CSV table of N, CA, C and O in Angstrom, one decimal:
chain,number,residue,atom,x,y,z
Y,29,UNK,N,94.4,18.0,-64.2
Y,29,UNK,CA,94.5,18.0,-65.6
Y,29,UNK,C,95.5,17.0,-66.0
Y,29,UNK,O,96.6,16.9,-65.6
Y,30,UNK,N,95.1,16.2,-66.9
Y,30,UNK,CA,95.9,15.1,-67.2
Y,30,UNK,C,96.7,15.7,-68.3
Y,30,UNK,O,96.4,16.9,-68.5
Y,31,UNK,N,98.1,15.0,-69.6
Y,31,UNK,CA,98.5,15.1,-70.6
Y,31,UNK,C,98.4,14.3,-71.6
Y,31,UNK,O,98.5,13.1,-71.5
Y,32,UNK,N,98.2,15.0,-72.9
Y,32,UNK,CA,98.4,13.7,-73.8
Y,32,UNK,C,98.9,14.3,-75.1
Y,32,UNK,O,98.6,15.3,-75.7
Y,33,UNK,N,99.5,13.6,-75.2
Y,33,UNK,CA,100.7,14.1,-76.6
Y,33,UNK,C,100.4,13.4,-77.8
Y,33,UNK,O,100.4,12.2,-77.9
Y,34,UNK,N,100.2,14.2,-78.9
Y,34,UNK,CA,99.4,13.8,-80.1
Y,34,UNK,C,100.6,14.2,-81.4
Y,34,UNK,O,101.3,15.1,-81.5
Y,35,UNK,N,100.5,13.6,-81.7
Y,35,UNK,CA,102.0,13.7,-83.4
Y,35,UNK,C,100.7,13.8,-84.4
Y,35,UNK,O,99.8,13.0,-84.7
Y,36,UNK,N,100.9,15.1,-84.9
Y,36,UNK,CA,100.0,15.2,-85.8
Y,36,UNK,C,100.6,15.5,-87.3
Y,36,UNK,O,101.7,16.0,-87.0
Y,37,UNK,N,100.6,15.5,-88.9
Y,37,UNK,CA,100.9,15.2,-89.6
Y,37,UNK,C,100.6,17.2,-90.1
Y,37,UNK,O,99.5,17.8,-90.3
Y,38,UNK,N,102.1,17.8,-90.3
Y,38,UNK,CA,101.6,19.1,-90.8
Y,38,UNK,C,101.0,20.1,-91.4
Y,38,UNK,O,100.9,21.3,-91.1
Y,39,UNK,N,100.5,19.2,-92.8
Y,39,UNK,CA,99.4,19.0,-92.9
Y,39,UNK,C,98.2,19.1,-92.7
Y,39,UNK,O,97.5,19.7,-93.4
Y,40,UNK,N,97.7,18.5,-91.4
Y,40,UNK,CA,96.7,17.9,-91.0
Y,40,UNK,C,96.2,19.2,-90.1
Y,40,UNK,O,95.0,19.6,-89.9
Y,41,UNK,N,97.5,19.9,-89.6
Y,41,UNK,CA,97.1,20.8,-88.0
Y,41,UNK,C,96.3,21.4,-88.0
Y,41,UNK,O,95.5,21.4,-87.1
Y,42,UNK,N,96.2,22.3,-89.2
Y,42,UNK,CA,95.5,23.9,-89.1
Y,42,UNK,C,93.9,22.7,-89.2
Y,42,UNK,O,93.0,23.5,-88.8
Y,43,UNK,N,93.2,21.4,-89.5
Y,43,UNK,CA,92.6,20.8,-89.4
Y,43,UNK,C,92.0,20.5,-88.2
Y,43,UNK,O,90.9,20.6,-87.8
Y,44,UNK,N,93.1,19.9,-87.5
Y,44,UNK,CA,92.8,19.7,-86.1
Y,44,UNK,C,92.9,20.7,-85.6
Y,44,UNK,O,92.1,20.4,-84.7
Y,45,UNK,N,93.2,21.9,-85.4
Y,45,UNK,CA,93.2,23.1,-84.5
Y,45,UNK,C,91.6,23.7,-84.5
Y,45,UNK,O,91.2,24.3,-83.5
Y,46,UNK,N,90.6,23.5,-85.4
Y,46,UNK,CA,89.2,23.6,-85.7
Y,46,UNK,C,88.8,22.1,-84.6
Y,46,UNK,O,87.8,22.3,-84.0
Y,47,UNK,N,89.2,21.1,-84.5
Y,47,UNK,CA,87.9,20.3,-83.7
Y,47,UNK,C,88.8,20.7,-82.3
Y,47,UNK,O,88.8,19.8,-81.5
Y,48,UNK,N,89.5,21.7,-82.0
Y,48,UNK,CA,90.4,21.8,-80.5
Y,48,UNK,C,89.2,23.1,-80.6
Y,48,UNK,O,88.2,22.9,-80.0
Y,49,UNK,N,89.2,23.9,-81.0
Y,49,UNK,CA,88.5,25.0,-81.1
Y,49,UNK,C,86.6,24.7,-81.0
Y,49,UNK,O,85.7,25.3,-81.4
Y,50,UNK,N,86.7,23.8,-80.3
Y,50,UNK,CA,85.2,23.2,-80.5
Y,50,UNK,C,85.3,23.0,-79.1
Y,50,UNK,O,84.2,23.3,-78.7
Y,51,UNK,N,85.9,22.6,-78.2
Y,51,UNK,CA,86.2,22.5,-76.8
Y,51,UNK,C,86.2,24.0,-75.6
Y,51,UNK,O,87.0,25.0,-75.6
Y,52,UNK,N,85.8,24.0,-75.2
Y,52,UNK,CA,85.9,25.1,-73.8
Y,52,UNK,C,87.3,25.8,-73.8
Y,52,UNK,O,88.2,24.9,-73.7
Y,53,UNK,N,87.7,26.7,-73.8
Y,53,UNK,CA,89.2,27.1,-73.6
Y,53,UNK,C,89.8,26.7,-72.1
Y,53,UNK,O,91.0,26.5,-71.9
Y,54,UNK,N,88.9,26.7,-71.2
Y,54,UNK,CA,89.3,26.4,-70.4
Y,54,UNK,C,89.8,25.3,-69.7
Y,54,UNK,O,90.5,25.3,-68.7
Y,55,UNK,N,89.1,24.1,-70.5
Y,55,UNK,CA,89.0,22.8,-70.6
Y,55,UNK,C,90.4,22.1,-70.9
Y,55,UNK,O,91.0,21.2,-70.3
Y,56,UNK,N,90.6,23.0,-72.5
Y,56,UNK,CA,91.6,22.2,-73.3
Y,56,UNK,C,92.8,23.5,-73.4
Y,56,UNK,O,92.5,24.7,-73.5
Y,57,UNK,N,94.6,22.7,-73.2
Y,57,UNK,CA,94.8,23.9,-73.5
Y,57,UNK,C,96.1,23.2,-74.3
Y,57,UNK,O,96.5,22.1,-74.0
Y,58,UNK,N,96.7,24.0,-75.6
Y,58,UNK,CA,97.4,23.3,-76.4
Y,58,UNK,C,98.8,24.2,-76.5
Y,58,UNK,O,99.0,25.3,-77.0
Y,59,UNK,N,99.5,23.6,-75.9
Y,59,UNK,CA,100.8,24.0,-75.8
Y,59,UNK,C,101.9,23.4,-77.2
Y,59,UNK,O,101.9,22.4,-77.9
Y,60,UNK,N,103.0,24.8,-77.1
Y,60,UNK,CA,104.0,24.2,-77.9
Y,60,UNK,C,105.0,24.3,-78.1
Y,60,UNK,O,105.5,25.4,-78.3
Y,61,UNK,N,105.8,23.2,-78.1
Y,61,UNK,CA,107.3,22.6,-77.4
Y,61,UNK,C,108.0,23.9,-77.5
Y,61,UNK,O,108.0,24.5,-78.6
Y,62,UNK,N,108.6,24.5,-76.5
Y,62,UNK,CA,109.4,25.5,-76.7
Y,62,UNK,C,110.9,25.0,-76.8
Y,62,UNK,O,111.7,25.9,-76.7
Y,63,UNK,N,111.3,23.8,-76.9
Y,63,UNK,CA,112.4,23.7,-77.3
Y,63,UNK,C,112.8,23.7,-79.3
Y,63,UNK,O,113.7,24.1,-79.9
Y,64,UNK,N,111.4,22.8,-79.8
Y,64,UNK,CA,111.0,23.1,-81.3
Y,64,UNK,C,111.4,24.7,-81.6
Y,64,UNK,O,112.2,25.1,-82.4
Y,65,UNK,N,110.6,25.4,-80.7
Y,65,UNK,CA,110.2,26.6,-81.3
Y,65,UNK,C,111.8,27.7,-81.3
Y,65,UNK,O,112.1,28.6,-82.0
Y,66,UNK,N,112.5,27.1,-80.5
Y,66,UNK,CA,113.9,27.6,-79.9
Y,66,UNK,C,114.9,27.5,-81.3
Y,66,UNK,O,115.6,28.3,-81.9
Y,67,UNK,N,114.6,26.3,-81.5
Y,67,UNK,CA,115.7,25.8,-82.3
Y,67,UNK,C,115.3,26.0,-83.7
Y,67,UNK,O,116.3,26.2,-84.4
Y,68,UNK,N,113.9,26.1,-84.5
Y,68,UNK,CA,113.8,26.6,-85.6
Y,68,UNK,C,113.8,28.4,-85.4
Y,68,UNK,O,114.0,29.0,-86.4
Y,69,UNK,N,113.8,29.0,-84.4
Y,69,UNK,CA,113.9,30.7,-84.5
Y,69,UNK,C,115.3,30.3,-84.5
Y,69,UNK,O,115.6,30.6,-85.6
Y,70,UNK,N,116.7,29.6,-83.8
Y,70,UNK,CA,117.7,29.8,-84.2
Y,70,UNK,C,118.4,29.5,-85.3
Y,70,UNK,O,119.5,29.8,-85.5
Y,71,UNK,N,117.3,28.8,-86.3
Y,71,UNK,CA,117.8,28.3,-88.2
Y,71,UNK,C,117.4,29.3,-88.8
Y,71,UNK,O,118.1,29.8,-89.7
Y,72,UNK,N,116.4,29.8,-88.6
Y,72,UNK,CA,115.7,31.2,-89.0
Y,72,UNK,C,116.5,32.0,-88.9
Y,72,UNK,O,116.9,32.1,-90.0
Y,73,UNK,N,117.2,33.0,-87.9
Y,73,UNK,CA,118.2,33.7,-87.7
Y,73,UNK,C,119.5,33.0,-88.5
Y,73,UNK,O,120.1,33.9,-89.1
Y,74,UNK,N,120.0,32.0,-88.7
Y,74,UNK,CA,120.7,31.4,-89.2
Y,74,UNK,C,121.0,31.8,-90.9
Y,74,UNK,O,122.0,32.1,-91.6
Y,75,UNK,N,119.6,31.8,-91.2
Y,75,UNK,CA,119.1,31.5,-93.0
Y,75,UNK,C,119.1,32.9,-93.2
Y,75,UNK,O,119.7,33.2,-94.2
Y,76,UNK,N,118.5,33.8,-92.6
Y,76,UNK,CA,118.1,35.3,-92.3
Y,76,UNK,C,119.6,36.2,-92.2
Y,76,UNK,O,119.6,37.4,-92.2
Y,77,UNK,N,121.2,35.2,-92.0
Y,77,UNK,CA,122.2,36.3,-91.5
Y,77,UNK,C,122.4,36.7,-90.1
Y,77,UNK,O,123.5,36.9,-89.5
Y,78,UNK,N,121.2,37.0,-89.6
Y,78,UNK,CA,120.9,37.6,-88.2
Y,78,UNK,C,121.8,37.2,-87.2
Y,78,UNK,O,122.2,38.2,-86.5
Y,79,UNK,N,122.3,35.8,-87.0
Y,79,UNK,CA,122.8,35.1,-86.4
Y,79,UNK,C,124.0,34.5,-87.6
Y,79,UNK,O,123.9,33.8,-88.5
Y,80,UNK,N,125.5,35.2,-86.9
Y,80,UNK,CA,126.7,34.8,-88.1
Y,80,UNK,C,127.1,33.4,-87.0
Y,80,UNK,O,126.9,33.3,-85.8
Y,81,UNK,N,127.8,32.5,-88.1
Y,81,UNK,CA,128.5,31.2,-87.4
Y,81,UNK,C,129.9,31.4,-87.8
Y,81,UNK,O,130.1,32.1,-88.8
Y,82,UNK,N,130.9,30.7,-87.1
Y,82,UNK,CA,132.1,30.5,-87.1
Y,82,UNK,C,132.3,29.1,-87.7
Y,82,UNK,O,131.9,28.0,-87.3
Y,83,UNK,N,133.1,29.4,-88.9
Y,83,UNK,CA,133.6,27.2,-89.0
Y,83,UNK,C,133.9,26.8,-88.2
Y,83,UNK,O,134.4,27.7,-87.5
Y,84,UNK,N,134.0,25.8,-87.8
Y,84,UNK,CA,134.5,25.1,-87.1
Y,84,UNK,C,135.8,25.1,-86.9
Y,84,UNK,O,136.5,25.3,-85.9
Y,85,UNK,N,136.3,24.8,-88.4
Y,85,UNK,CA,138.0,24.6,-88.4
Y,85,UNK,C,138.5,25.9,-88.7
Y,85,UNK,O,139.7,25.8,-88.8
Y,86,UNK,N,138.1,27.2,-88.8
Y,86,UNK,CA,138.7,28.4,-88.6
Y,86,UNK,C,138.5,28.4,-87.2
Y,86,UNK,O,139.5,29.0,-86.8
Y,87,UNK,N,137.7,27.9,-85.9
Y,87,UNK,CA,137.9,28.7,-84.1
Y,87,UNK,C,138.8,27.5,-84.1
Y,87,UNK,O,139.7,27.7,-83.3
Y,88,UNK,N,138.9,26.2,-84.6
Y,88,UNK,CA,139.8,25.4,-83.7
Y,88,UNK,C,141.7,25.8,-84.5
Y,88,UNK,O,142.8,25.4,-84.1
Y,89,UNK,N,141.2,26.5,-85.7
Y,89,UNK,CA,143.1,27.0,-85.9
Y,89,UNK,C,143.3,28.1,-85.5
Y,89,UNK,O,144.5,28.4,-85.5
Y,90,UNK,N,142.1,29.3,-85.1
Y,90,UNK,CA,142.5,30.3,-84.0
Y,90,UNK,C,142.8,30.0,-82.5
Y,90,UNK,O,143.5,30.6,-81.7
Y,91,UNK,N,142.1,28.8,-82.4
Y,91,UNK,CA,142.8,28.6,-80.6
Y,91,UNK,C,144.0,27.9,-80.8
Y,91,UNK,O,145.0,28.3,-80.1
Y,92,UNK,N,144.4,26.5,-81.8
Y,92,UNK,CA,145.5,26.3,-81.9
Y,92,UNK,C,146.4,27.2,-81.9
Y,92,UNK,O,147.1,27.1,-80.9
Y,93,UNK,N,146.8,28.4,-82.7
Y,93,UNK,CA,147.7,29.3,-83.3
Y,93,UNK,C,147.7,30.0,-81.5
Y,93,UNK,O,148.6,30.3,-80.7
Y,94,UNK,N,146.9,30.0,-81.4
Y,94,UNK,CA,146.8,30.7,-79.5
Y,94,UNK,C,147.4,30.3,-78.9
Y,94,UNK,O,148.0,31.2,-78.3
Y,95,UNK,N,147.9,28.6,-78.4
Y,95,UNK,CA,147.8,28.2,-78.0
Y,95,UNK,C,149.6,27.9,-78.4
Y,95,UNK,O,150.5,27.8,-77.6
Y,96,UNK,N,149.8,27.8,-79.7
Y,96,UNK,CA,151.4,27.8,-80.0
Y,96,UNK,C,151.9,29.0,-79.5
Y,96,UNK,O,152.9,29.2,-78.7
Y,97,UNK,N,151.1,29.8,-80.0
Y,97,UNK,CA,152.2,31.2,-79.6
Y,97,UNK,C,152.4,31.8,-78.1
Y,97,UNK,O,153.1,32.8,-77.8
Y,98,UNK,N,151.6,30.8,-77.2
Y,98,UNK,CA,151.9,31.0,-76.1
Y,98,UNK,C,152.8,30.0,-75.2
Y,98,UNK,O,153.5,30.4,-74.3
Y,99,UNK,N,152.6,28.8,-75.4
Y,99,UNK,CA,153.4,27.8,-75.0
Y,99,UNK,C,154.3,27.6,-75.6
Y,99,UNK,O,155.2,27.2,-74.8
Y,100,UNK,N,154.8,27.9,-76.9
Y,100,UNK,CA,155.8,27.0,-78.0
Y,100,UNK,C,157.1,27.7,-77.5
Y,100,UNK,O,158.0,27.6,-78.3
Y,101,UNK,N,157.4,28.5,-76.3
Y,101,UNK,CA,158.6,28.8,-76.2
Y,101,UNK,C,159.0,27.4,-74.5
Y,101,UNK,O,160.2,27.1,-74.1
Y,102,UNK,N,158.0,27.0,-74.2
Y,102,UNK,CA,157.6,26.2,-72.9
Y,102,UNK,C,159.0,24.9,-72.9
Y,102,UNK,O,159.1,24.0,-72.0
């Protein structure tokens, strides 16, 4: 089975997924990026709460302050 990688316009898909649906299933088979799919379920969780984030500059002034109060007598 060979590959071929098609950029289609989003729009367009639910379009094209009807002339893929015209093909043998066993013939054609349509995969989808699971690194896409990774990273919009983790914006999803993101938007959703589901998933809380840390600022940035609040973990890097909890490791600093960590990092004084254990060395700064050094």
């Amino acid at each position: 089975m060979q590959v071929v990688t098609l950029e289609i316009a989003d729009d367009f898909i639910d379009k094209f997924k009807h002339v893929l649906d015209a093909f043998p299933p066993e013939k054609v088979l349509l995969k989808k990026d699971k690194i896409q799919e990774e990273i919009q379920q983790r914006l999803d969780d993101i938007d959703s709460g589901k998933e809380v984030l840390t600022p940035y500059t609040y973990g890097m002034d909890k490791l600093r302050d960590k990092l004084k109060s254990k060395y700064a007598d050094s």
